[in-house]
Coordinates of C-alpha atoms in Angstrom, one line a residue:
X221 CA -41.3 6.5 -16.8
X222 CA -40.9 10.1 -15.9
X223 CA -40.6 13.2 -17.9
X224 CA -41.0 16.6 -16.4
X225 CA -43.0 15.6 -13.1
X226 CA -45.6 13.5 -15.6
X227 CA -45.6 9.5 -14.6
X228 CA -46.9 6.5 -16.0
X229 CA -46.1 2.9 -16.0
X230 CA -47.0 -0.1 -17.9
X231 CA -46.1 -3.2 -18.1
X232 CA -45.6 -6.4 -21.2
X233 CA -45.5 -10.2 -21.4
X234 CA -43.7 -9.6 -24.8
X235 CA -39.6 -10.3 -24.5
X236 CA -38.8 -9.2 -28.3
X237 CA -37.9 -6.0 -29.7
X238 CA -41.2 -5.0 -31.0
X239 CA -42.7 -5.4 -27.6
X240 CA -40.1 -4.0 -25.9
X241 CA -40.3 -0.9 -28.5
X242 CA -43.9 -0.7 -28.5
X243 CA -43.9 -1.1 -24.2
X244 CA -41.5 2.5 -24.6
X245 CA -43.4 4.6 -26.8
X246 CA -46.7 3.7 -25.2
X247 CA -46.0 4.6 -21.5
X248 CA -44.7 7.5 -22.8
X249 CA -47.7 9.1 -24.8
X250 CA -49.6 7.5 -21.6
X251 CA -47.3 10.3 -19.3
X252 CA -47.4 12.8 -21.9
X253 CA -51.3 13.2 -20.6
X254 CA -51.5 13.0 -17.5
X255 CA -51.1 15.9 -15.0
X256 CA -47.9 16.5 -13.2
X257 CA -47.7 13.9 -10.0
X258 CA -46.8 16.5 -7.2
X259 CA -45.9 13.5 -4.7
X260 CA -43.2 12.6 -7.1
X261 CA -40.3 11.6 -5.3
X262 CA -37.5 10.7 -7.4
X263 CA -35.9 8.2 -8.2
X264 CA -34.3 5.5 -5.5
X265 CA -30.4 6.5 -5.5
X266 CA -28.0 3.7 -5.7
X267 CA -27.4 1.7 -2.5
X268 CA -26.0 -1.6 -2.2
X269 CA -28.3 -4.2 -1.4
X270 CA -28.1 -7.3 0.4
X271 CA -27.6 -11.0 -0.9
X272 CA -30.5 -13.6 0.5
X273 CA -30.4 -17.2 -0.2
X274 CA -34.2 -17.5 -0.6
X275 CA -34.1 -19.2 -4.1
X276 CA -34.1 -23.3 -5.0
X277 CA -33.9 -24.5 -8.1
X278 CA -35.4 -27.3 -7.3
X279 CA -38.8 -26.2 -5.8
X280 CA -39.3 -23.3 -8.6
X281 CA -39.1 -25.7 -11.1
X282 CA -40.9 -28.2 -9.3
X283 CA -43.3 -30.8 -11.2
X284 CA -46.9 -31.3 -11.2
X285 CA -45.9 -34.9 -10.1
X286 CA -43.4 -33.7 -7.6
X287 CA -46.0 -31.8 -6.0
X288 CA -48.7 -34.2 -6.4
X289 CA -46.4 -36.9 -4.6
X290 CA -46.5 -34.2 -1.4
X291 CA -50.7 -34.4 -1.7
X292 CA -50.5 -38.4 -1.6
X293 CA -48.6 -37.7 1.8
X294 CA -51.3 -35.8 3.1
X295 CA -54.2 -37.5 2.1
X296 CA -52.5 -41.3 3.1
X297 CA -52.0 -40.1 6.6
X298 CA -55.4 -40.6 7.2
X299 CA -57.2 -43.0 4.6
X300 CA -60.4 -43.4 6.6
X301 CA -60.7 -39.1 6.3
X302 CA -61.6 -36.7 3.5
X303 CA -59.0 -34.7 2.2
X304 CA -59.2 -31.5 0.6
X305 CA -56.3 -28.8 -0.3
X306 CA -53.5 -28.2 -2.3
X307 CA -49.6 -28.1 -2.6
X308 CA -48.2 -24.8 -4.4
X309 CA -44.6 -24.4 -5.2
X310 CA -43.0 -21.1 -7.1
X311 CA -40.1 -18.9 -8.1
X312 CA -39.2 -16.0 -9.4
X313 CA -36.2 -13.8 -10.5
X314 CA -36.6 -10.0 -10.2
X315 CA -33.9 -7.0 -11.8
X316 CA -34.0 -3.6 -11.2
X317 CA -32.3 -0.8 -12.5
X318 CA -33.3 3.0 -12.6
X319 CA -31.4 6.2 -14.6
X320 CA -30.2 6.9 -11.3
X321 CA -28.1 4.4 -10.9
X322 CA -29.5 2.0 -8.5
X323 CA -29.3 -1.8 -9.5
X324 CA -30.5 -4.9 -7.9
X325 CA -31.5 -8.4 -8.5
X326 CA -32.8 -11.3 -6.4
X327 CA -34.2 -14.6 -6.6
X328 CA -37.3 -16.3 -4.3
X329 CA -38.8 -19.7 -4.1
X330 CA -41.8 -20.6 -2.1
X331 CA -43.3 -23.8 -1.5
X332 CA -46.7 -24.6 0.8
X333 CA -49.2 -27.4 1.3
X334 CA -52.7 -25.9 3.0
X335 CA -55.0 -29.0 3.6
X336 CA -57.8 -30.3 5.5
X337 CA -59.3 -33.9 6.4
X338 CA -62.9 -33.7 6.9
X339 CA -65.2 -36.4 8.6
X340 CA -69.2 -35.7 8.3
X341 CA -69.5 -33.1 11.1
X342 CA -66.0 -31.7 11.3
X343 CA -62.6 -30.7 9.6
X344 CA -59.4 -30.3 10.4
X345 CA -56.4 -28.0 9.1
X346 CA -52.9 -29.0 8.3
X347 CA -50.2 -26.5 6.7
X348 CA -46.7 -25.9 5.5
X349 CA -44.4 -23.3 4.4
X350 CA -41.0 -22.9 3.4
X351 CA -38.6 -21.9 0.6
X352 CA -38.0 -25.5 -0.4
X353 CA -40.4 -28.0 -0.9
X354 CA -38.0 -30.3 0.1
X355 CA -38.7 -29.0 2.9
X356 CA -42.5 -29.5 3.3
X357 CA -43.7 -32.8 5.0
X358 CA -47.3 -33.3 3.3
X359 CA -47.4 -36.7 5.6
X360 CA -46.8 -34.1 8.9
X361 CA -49.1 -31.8 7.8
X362 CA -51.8 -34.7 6.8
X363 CA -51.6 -36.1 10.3
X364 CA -52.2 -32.8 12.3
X365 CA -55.0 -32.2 9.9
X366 CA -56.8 -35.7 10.4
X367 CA -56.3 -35.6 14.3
X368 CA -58.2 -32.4 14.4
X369 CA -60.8 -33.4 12.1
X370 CA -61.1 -36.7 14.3
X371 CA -60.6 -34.7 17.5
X372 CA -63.6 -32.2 16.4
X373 CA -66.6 -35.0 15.2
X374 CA -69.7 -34.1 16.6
X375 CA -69.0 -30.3 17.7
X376 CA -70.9 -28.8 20.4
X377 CA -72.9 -25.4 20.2
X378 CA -71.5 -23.1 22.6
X379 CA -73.2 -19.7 23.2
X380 CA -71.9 -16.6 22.0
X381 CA -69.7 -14.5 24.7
X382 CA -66.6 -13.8 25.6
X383 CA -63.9 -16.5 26.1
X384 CA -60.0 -17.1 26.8
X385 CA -58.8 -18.5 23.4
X386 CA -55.7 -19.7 23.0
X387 CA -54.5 -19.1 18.5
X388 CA -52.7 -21.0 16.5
X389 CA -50.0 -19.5 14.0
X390 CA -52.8 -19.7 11.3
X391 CA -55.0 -17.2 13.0
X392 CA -52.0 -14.9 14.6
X393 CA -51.0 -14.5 11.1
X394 CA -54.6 -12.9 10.5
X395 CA -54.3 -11.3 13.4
X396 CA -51.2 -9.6 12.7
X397 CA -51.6 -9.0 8.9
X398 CA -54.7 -6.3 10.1
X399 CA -52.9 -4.8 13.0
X400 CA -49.8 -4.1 10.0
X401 CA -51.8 -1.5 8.1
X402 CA -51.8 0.7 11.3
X403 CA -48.2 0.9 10.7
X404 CA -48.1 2.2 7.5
X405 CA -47.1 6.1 7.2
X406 CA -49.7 6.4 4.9
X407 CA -52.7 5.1 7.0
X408 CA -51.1 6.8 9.8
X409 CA -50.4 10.6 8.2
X410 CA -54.2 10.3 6.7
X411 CA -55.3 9.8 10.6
X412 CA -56.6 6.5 9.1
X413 CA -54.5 4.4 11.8
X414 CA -55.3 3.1 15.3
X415 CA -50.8 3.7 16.4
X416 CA -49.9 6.2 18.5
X417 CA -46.2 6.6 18.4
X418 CA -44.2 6.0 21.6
X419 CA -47.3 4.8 23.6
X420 CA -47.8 1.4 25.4
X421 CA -51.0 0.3 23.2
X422 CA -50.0 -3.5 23.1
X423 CA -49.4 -6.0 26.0
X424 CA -45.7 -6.1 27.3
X425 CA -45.0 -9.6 25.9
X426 CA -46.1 -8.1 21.9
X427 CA -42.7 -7.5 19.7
X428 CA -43.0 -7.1 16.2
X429 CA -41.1 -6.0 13.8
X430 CA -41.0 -6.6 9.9
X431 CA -37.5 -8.0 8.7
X432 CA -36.9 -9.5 5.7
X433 CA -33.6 -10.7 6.8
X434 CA -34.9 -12.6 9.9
X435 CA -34.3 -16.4 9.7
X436 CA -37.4 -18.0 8.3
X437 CA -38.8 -15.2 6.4
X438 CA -39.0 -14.8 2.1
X439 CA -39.1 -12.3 0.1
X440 CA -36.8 -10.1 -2.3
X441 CA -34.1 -7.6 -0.4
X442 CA -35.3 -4.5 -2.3
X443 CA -39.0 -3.2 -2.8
X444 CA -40.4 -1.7 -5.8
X445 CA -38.7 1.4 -5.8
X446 CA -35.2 -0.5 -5.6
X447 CA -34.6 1.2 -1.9
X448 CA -32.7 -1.8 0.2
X449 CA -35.3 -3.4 2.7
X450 CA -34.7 -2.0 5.8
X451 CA -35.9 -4.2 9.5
X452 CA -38.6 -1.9 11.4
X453 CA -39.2 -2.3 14.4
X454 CA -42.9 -1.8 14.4
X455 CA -43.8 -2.7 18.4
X456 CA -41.0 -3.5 21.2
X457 CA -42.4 -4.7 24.2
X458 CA -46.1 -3.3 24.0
X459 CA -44.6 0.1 22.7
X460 CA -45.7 1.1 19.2
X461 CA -42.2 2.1 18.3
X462 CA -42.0 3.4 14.4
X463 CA -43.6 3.1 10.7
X464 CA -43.1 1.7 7.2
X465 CA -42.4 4.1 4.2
X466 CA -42.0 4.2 1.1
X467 CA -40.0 6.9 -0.8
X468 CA -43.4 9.1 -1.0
X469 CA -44.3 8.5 2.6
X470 CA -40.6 9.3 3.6
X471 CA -40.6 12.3 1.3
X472 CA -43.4 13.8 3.1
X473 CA -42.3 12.8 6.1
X474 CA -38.8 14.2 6.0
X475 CA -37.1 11.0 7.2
X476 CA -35.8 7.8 4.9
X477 CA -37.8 5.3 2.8
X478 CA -37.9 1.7 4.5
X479 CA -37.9 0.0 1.5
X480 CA -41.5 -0.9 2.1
X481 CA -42.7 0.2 -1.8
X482 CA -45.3 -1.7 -3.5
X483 CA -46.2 -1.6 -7.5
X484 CA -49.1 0.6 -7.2
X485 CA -48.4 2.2 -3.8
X486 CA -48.9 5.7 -4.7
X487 CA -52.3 5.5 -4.3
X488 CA -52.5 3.1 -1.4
X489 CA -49.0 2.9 0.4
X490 CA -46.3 1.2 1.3
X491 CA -46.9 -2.4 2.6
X492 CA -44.7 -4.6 5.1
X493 CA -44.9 -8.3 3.9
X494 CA -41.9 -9.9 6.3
X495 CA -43.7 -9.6 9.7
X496 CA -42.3 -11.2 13.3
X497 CA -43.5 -11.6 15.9
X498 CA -41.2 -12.7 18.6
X499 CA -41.7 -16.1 20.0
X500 CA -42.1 -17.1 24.0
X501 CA -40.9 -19.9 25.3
X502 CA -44.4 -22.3 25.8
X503 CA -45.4 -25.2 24.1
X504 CA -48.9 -25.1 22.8
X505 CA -49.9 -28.1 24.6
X506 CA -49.1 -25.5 27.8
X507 CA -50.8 -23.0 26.1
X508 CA -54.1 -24.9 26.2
X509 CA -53.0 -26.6 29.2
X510 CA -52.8 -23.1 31.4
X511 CA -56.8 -22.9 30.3
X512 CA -59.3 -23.2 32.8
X513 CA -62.1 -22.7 30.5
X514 CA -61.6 -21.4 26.9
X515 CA -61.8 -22.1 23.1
X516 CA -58.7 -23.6 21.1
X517 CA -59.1 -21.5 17.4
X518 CA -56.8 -23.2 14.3
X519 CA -57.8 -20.7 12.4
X520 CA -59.9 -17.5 11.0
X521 CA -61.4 -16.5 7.8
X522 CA -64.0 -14.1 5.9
X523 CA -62.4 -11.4 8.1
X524 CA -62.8 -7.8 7.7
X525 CA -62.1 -5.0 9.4
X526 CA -65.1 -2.4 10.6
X527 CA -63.2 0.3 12.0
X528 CA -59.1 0.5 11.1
X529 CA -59.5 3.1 14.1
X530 CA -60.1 0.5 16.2
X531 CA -59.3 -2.2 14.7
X532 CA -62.4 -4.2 15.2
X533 CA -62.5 -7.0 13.0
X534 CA -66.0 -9.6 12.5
X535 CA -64.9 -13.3 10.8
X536 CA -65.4 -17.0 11.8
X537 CA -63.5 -19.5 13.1
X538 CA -62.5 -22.6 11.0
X539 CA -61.0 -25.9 10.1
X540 CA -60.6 -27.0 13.8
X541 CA -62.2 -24.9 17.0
X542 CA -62.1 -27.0 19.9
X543 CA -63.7 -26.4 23.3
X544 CA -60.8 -26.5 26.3
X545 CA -61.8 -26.8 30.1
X546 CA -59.6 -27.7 33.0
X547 CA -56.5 -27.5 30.6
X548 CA -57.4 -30.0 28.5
X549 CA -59.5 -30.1 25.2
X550 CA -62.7 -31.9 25.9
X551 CA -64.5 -31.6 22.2
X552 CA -65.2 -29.3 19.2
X553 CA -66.9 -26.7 18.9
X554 CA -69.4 -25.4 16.0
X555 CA -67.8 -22.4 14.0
X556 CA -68.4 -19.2 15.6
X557 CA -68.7 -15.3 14.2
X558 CA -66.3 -13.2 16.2
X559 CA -66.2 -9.8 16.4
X560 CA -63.2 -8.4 18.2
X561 CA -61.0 -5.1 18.1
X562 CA -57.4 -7.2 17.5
X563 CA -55.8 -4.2 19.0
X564 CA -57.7 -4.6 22.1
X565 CA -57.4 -8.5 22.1
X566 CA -53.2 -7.9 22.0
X567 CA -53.8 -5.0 24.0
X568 CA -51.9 -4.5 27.9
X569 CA -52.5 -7.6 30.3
X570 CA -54.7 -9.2 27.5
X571 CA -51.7 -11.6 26.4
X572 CA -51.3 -14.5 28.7
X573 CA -48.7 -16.3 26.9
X574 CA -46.8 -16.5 23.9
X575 CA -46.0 -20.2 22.4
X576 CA -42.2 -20.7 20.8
X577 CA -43.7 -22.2 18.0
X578 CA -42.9 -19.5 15.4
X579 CA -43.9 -20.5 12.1
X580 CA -43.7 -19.0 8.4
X581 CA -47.4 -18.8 6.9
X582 CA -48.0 -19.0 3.3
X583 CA -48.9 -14.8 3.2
X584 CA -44.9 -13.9 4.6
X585 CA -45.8 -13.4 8.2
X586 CA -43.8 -15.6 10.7
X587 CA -45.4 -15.6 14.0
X588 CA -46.2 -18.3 17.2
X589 CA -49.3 -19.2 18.9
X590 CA -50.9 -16.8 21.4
X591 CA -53.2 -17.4 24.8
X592 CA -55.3 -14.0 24.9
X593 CA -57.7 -13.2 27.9
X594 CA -60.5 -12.4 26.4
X595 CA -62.1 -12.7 22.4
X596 CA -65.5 -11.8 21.7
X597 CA -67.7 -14.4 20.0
X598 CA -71.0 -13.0 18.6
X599 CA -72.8 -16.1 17.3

């Protein structure tokens, strides 16, 4: 709600009357003190939205048994393993309407397994996502899990330094979700951002955009604000090419909101949650099989970024790292620290080749595999 440049917003579980009254009055008196919002910029005008299929009725209302029956799958593709994980399946309906006119609705289902087998020295990641868990082979997942876990036993120790890796969607999707925040007009007006407009920062083969209406993707077709989702192209071909906004950001900026709003982003900023980045045309088996000498990375974790400037980031490898020589992998590898500007890893003539298998990850981002030059491991 607001009432003479003074904002405030609250929210309710309640659904009758009383709560409904009581949500009223209270985010009013809540408005009535605070201090005009000088950022304030009005209300989304009304604009027609489009229509998504992203919903199932059968995966949002999905059973405990339903989704335990995609577990058994996993776990019986390899008996003789450890399994550990779980299935998720949700949905959600979402209606908006402001005084202004603007009205929208949508509906999103989401269903993911994210698993690992585990022998005594090594484990092994397998994952899933998709609107409908039909859709979601736990048995697939279960087996790609338990060959990495048996393909890992008895990891070697290899020294820290600077190898070719080739990444798997898991860890692209880290990748990427870092390297997003540069994009936001927020980060990028405060001089918080490591883009530079119109320059050739990334390598030639790096397209990204984020496009909720891309095949693949989830998500709702209007953002917090109500403004229609708009696709950004956010790199095209190595050139940083534009920015996400929200109606503040756009405000400032004298240009139109994206439809990238976010509860809560007046204080941090709009946020793009349907990333892409374009596929090649490799397998990953000639991804790893280009390598002369090289690490394999499934994926990454405990990642966070030192410097957004930069956009040097320190985390470990996990759930499957594999040593590859000659082309071929020859044995895992202990879990390694890394830290590595991602901007520089992606940067020109770092990326060797891009796989075509372009996969939706459980955070939104659909993305392939990547062989990068060079990635700095620290111990």
């Amino acid at each position: 709600l607001v009432g003479g440049g003074r904002r405030a917003a609250s929210t309710t579980t309640g659904v009758g009357a009383d709560a409904l009254r009581s949500l009223v009055e209270g985010t009013l008196g809540a408005a009535a003190v605070r201090p005009p919002d000088p950022g304030w910029p009005g209300l989304a005008p009304p604009a027609a939205v489009a229509e998504l299929d992203r919903y199932d009725p059968d995966t949002s209302g999905a059973s405990p048994d339903r989704r335990a029956d995609v577990v058994a799958a996993f776990v019986g593709a390899d008996l003789g393993l450890a399994g550990a994980g779980y299935c998720e399946t949700s949905g959600w309906e979402v209606a908006f309407a402001n005084s202004a006119g603007q009205r929208a609705g949508g509906r999103v289902s989401r269903a993911s397994i994210d698993a690992i087998h585990r022998t005594a020295t090594s484990d092994g990641l397998g994952w899933q996502a998709a609107t409908r868990l039909a859709e979601v082979d736990g048995a697939a997942a279960g087996r790609v899990a338990a060959a990495k876990a048996r393909a890992g036993a008895e990891p070697a120790d290899l020294p820290p330094g600077r190898y070719e890796v080739v990444l798997e969607p898991a860890a692209v999707a880290d990748v990427v979700g870092f390297l997003l925040g540069g994009f936001s007009a927020k980060t990028h007006a405060e001089g918080r951002s490591f883009v530079r407009l119109g320059e050739a920062q990334l390598d030639p083969r790096v397209t990204l955009c984020d496009d909720v209406g891309a095949p693949g993707t989830l998500g709702l077709a209007f953002d917090a604000e109500g403004t229609p989702r708009q696709a950004v192209d956010l790199v095209v071909s190595g050139v940083s090419a534009g920015l996400y906004h929200d109606r503040r950001t756009a405000r400032r900026a004298g240009v139109a909101s994206t439809g990238h709003a976010v509860v809560g982003g007046e204080s941090f900023g709009p946020m793009a949650r349907n990333p892409v980045l374009s596929p090649g045309d490799r397998s990953l088996e000639e991804l790893v099989g280009s390598v002369d000498r090289g690490l394999l990375v499934s994926d990454l974790w405990y990642t966070r970024v030192l410097d957004p400037k930069t956009q040097v980031v320190t985390g470990l490898t996990r759930n499957g790292t594999f040593l590859v020589e000659g082309g071929e992998v020859v044995s895992g590898v202990r879990n390694l620290r890394f830290t590595q500007s991602y901007a520089e890893a992606l940067g020109p003539g770092r990326v060797l080749d891009v796989g075509r298998d372009a996969r939706l990850r459980e955070s939104g981002a659909v993305v392939p595999s990547l062989r990068l030059a060079s990635w700095q491991f620290t111990s």
